[in-house]
PDB file of C-alpha atoms in Angstrom:
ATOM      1  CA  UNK A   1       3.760  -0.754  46.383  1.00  0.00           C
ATOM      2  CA  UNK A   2       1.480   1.151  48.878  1.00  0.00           C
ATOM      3  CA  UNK A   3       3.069   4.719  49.476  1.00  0.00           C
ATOM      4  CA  UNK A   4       2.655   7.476  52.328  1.00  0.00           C
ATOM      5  CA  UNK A   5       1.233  10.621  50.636  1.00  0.00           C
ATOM      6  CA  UNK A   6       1.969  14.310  51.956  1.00  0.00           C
ATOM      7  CA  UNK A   7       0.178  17.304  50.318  1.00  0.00           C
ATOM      8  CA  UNK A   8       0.923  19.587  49.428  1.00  0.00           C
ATOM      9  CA  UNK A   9       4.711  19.436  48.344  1.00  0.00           C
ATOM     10  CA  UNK A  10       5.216  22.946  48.913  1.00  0.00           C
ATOM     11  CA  UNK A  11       3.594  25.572  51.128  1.00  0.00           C
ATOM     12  CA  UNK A  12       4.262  29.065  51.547  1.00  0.00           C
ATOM     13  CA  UNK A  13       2.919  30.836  54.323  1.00  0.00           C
ATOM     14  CA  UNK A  14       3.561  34.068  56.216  1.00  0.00           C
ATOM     15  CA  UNK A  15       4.993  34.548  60.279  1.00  0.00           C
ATOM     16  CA  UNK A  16       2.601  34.168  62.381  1.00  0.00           C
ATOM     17  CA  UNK A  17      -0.365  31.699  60.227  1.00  0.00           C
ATOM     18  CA  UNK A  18      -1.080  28.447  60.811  1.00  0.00           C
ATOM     19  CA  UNK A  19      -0.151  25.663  58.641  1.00  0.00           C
ATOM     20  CA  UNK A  20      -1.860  22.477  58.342  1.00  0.00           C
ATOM     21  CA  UNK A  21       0.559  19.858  56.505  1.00  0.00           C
ATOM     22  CA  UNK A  22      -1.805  17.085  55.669  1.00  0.00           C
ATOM     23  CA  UNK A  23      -0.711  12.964  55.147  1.00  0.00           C
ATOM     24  CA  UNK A  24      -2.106   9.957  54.099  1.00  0.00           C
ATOM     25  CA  UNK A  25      -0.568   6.850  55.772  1.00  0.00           C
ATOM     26  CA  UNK A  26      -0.327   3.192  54.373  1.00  0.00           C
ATOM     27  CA  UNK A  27      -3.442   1.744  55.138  1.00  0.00           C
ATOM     28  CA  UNK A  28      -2.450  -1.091  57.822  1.00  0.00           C
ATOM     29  CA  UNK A  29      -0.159   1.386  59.188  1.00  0.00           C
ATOM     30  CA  UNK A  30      -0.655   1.601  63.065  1.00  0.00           C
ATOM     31  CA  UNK A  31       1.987   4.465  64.216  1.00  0.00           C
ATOM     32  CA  UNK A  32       2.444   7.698  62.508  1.00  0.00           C
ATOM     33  CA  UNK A  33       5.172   9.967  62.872  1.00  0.00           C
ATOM     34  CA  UNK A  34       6.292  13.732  61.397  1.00  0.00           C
ATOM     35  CA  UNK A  35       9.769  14.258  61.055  1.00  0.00           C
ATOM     36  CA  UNK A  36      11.427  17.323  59.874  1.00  0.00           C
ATOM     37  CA  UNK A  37      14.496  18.673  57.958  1.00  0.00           C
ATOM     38  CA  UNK A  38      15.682  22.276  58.128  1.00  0.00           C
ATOM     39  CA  UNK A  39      17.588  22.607  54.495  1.00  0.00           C
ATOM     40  CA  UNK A  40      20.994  20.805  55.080  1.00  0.00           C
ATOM     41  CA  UNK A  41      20.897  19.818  58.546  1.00  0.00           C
ATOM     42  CA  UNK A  42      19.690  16.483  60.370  1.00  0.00           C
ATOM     43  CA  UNK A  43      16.367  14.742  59.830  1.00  0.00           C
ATOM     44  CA  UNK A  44      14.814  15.569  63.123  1.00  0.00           C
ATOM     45  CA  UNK A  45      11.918  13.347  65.321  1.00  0.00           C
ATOM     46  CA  UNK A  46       8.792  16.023  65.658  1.00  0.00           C
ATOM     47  CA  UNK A  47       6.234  13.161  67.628  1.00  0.00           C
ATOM     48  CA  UNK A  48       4.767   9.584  67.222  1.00  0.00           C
ATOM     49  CA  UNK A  49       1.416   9.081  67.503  1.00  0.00           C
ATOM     50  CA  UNK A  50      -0.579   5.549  68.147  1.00  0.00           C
ATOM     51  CA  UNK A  51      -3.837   4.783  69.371  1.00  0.00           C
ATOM     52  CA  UNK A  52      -5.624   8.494  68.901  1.00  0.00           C
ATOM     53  CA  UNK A  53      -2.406   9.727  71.011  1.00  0.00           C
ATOM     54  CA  UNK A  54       0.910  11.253  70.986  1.00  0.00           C
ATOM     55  CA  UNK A  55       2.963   8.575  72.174  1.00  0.00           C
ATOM     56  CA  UNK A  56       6.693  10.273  71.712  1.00  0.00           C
ATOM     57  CA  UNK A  57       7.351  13.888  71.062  1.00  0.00           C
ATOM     58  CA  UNK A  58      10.787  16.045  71.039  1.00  0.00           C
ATOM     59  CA  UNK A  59      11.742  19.200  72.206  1.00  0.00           C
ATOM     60  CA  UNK A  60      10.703  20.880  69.407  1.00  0.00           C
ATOM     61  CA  UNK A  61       7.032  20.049  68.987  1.00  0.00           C
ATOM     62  CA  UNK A  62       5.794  22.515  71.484  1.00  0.00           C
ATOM     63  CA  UNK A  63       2.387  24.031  72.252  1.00  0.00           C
ATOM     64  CA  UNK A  64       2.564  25.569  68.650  1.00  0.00           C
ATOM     65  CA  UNK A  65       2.124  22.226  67.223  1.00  0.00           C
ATOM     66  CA  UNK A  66      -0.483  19.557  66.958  1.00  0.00           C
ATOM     67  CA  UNK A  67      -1.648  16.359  65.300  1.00  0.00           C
ATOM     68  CA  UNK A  68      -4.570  14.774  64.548  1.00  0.00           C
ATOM     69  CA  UNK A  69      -5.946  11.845  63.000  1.00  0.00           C
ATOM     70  CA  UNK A  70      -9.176  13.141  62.129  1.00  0.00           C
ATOM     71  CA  UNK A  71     -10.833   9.903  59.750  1.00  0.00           C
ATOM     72  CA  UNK A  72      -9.400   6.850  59.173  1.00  0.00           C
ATOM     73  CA  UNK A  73      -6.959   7.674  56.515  1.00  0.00           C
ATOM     74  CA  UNK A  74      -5.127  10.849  57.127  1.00  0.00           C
ATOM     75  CA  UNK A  75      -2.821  12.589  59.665  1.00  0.00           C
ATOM     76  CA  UNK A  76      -1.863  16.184  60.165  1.00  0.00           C
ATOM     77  CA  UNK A  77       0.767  18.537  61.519  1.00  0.00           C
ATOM     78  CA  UNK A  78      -0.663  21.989  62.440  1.00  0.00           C
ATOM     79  CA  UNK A  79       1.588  24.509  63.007  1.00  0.00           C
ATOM     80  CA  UNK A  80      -0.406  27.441  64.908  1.00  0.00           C
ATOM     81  CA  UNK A  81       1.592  30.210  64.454  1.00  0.00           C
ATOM     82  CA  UNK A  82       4.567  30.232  62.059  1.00  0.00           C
ATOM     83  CA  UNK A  83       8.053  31.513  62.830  1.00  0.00           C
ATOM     84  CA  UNK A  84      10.881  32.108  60.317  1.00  0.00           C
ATOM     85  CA  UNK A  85      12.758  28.982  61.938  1.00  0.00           C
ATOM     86  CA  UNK A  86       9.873  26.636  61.289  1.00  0.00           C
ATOM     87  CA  UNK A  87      10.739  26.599  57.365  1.00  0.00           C
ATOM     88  CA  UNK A  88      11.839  23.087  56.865  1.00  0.00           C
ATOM     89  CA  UNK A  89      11.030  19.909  54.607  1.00  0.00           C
ATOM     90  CA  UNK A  90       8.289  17.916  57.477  1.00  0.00           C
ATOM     91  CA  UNK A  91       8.040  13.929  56.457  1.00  0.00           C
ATOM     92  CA  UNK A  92       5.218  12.331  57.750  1.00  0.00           C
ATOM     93  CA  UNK A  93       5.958   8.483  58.257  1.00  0.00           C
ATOM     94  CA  UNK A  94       3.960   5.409  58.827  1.00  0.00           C
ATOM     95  CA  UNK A  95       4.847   1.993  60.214  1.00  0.00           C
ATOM     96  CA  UNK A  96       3.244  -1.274  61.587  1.00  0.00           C
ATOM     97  CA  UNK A  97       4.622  -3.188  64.862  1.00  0.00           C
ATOM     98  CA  UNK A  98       4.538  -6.237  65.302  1.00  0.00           C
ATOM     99  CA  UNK A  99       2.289  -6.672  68.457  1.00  0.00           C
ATOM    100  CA  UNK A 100       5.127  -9.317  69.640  1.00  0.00           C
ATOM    101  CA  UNK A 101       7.221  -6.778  70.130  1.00  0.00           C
ATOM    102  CA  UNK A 102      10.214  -9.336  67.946  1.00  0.00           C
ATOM    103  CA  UNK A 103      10.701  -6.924  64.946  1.00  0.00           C
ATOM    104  CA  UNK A 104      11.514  -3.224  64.863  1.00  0.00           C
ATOM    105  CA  UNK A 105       9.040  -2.463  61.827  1.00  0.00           C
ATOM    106  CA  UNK A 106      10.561   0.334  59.529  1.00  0.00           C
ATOM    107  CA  UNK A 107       8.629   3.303  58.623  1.00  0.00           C
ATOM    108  CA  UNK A 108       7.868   4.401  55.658  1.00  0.00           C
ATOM    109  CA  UNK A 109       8.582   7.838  54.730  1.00  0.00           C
ATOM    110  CA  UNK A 110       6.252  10.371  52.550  1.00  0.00           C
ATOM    111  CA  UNK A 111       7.941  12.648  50.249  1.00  0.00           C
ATOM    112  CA  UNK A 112       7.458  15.628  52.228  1.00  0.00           C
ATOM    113  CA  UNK A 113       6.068  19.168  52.304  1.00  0.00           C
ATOM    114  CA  UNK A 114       8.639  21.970  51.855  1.00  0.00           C
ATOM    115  CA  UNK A 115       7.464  24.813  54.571  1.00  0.00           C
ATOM    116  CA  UNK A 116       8.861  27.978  53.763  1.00  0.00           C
ATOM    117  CA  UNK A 117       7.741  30.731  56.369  1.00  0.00           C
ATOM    118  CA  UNK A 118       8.439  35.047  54.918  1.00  0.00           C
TER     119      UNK A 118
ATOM    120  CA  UNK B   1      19.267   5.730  72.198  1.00  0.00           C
ATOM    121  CA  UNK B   2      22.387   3.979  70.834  1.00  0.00           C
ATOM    122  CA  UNK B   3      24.893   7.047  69.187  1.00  0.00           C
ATOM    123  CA  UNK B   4      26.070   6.045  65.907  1.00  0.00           C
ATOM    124  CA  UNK B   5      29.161   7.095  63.608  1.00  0.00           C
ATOM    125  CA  UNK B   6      29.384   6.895  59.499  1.00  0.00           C
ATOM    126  CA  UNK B   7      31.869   8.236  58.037  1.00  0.00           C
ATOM    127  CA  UNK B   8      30.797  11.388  56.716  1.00  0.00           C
ATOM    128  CA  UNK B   9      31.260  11.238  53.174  1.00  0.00           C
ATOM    129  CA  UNK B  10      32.445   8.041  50.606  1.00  0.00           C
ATOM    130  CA  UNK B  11      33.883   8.265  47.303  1.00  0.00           C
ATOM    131  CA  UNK B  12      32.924   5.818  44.566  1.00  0.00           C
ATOM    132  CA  UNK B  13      32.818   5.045  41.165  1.00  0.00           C
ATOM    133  CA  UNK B  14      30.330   2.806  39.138  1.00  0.00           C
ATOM    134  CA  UNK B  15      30.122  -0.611  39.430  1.00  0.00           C
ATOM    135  CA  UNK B  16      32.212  -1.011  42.180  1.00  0.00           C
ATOM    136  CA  UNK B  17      30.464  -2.166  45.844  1.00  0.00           C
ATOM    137  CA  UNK B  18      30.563   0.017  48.361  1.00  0.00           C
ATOM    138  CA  UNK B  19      30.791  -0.528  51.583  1.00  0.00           C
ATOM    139  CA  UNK B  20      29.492   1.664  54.237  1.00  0.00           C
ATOM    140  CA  UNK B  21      30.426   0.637  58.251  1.00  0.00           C
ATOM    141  CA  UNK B  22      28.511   2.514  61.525  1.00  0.00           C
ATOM    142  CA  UNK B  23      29.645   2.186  65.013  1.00  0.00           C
ATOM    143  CA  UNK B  24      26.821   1.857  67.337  1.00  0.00           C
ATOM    144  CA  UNK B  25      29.044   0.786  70.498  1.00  0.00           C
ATOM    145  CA  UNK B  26      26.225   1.526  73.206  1.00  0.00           C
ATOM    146  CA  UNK B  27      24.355  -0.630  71.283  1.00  0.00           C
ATOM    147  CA  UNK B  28      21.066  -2.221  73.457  1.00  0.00           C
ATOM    148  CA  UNK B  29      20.121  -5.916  73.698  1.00  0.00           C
ATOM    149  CA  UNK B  30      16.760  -5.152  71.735  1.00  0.00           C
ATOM    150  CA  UNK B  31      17.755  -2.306  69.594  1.00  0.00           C
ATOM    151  CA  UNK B  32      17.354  -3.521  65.655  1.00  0.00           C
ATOM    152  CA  UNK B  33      19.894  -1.751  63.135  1.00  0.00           C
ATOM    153  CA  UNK B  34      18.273   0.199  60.279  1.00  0.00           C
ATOM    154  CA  UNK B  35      19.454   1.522  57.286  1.00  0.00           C
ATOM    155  CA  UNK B  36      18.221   4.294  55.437  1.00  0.00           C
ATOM    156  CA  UNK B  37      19.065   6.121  51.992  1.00  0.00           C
ATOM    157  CA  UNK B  38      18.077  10.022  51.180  1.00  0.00           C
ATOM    158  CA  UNK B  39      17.639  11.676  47.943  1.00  0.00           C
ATOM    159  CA  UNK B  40      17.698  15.439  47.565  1.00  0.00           C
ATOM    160  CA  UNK B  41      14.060  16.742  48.496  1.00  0.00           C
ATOM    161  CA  UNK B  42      12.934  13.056  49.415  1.00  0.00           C
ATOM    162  CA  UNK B  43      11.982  11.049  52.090  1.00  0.00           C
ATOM    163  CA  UNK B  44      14.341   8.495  53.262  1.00  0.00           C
ATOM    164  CA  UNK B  45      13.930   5.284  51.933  1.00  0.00           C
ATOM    165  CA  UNK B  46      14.148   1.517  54.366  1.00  0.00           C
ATOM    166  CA  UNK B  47      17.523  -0.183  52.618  1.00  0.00           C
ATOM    167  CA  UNK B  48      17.439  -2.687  55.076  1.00  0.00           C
ATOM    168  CA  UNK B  49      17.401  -3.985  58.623  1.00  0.00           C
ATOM    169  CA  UNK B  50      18.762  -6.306  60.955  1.00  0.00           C
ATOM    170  CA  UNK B  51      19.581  -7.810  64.253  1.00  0.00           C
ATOM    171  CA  UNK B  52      22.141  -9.838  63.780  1.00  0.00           C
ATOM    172  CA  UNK B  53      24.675 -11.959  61.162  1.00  0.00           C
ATOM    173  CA  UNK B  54      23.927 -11.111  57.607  1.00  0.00           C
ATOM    174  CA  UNK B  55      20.338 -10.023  56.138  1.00  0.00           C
ATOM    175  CA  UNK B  56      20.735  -9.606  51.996  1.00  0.00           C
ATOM    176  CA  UNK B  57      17.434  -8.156  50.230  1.00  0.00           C
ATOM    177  CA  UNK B  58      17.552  -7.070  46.506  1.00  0.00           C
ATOM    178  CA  UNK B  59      19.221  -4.154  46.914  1.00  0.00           C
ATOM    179  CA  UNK B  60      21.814  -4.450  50.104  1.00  0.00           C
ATOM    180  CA  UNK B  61      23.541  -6.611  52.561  1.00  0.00           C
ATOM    181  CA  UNK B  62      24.024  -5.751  55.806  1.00  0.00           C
ATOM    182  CA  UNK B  63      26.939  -7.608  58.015  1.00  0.00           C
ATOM    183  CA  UNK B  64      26.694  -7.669  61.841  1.00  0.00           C
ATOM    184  CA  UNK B  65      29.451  -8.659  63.875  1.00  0.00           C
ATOM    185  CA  UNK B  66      28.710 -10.909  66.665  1.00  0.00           C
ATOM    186  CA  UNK B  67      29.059  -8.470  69.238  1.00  0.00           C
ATOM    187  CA  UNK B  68      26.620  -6.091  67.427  1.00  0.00           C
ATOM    188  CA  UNK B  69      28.708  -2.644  67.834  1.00  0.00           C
ATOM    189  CA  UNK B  70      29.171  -2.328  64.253  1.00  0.00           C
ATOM    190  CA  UNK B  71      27.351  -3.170  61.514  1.00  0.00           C
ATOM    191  CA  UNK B  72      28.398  -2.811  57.828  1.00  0.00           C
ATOM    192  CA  UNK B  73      25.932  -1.934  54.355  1.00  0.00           C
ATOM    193  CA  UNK B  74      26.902  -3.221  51.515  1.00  0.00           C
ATOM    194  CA  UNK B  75      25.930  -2.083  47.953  1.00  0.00           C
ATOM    195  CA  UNK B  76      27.238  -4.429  44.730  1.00  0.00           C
ATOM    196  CA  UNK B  77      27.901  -3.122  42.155  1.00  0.00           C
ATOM    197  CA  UNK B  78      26.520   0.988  42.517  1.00  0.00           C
ATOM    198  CA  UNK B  79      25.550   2.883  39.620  1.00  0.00           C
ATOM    199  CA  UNK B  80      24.820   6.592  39.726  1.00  0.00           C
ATOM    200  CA  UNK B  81      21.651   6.436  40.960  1.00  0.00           C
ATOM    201  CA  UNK B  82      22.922   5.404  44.351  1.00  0.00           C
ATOM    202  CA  UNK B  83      24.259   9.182  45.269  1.00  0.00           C
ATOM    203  CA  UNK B  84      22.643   9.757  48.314  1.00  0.00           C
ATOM    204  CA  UNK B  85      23.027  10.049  51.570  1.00  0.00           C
ATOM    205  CA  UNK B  86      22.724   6.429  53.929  1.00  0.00           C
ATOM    206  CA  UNK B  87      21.633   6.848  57.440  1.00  0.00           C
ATOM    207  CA  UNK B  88      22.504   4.304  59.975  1.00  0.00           C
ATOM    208  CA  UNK B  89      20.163   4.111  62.827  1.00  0.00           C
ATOM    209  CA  UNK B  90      19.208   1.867  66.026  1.00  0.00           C
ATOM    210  CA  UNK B  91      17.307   2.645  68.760  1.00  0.00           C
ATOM    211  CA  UNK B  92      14.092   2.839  70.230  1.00  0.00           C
ATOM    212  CA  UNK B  93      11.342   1.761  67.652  1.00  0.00           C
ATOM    213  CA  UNK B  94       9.098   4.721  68.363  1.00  0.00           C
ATOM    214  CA  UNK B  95      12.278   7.835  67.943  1.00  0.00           C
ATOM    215  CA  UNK B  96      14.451   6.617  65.449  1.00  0.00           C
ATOM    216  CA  UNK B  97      17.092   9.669  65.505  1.00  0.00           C
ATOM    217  CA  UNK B  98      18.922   9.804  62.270  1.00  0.00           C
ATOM    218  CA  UNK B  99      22.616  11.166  62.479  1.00  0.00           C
ATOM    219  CA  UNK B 100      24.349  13.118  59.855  1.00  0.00           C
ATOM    220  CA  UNK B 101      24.541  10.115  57.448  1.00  0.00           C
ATOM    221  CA  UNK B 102      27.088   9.215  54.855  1.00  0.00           C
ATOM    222  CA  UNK B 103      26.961  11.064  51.668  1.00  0.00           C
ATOM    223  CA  UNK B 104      27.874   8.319  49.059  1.00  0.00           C
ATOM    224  CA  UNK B 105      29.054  10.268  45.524  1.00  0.00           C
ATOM    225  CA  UNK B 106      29.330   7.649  42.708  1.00  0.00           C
ATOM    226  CA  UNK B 107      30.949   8.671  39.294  1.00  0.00           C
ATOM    227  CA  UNK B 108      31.163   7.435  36.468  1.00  0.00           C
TER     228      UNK B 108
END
């Protein structure tokens, strides 16, 4: 079964670097998505992106962050500047709509790439 | 976005089914209802997903009431391997917003 792919698993990184967390969607995916999870707490909506373009993003993916689908096959998260509070497990996601808008496609979640910030 | 509520945690023990109800009473006339499943240090996982009546894959069933503010996931027969946390969501397809979950602990 196809699978989303996240490298790497773990980063470590010190305040104030930037991070890129890198993804590999399922192929016939047409929306990405990064989610994150601080250890314990919710699994939190970061941004959707469709089309070369943010199409969603929360209150937490400010100016510091970014995406980009730079080829045809992967999609990244850069952090530009790390804070303590950005240490958290980020899922990238991928899903495919139906253009008829008559089923909510699921996504399909990566195994993630555990951020830890010192 | 549709607020749901799980229960927070479930108690089980193996080979029993489990049944795990949301409430989604804000519930919108195109909003689909999604369930989800969490490992420690894992993604989450689709279970299953539905609009309406019954939907039964390999792995789940999931029971909508006619009115749509509940919905119910059912698990035959769990083993051990089902410990995990099971998100309920619905909502918009583009910010699915995943709640606190249920933490299902099955024993042997």
């Amino acid at each position: 079964e196809p699978e989303v792919t996240q490298t790497p698993s773990h980063q470590v990184t010190q305040m104030g670097q930037e991070v890129i967390l890198r993804c590999v969607p399922i192929s016939n995916h047409l929306y990405f998505y990064w989610y994150r999870q601080i250890l314990g707490q919710k699994v939190e909506f970061l941004v959707s992106f469709y089309n070369n373009e943010i199409s969603e993003k929360s209150e937490i993916f400010d100016d510091q962050f970014s995406v980009e689908r730079p080829d045809g096959s992967n999609f990244t998260l850069k952090i530009r500047s790390t804070k303590l509070e950005d240490s958290a497990m980020y899922f990238c996601a991928s899903s495919v709509r139906d253009p008829g808008g008559s089923y909510n496609s699921p996504l399909h979640f990566g195994n993630g790439t555990r951020l830890t910030v010192t | 976005l549709a607020k749901t509520t799980q229960p927070i945690s479930m108690d089980s023990y193996e080979g029993q089914e489990v049944n795990i109800t949301c409430s989604h009473n804000n519930i919108a006339t195109n909003d689909y209802i999604t369930w989800y499943q969490q490992f420690p240090s894992q993604g989450p996982r689709f279970i299953i997903q539905g609009y309406k009546t019954k939907v039964t894959n390999e792995v789940a069933s999931l029971f909508i009431p006619a009115d749509r503010k509940s919905s119910t996931l059912s698990l035959p027969r769990v083993s051990l391997s089902d410990t995990a946390v099971y998100y309920c969501l619905v909502g918009a397809f583009q910010k699915l917003v995943f709640g606190t979950g249920t933490r299902l602990l099955v024993s042997p």
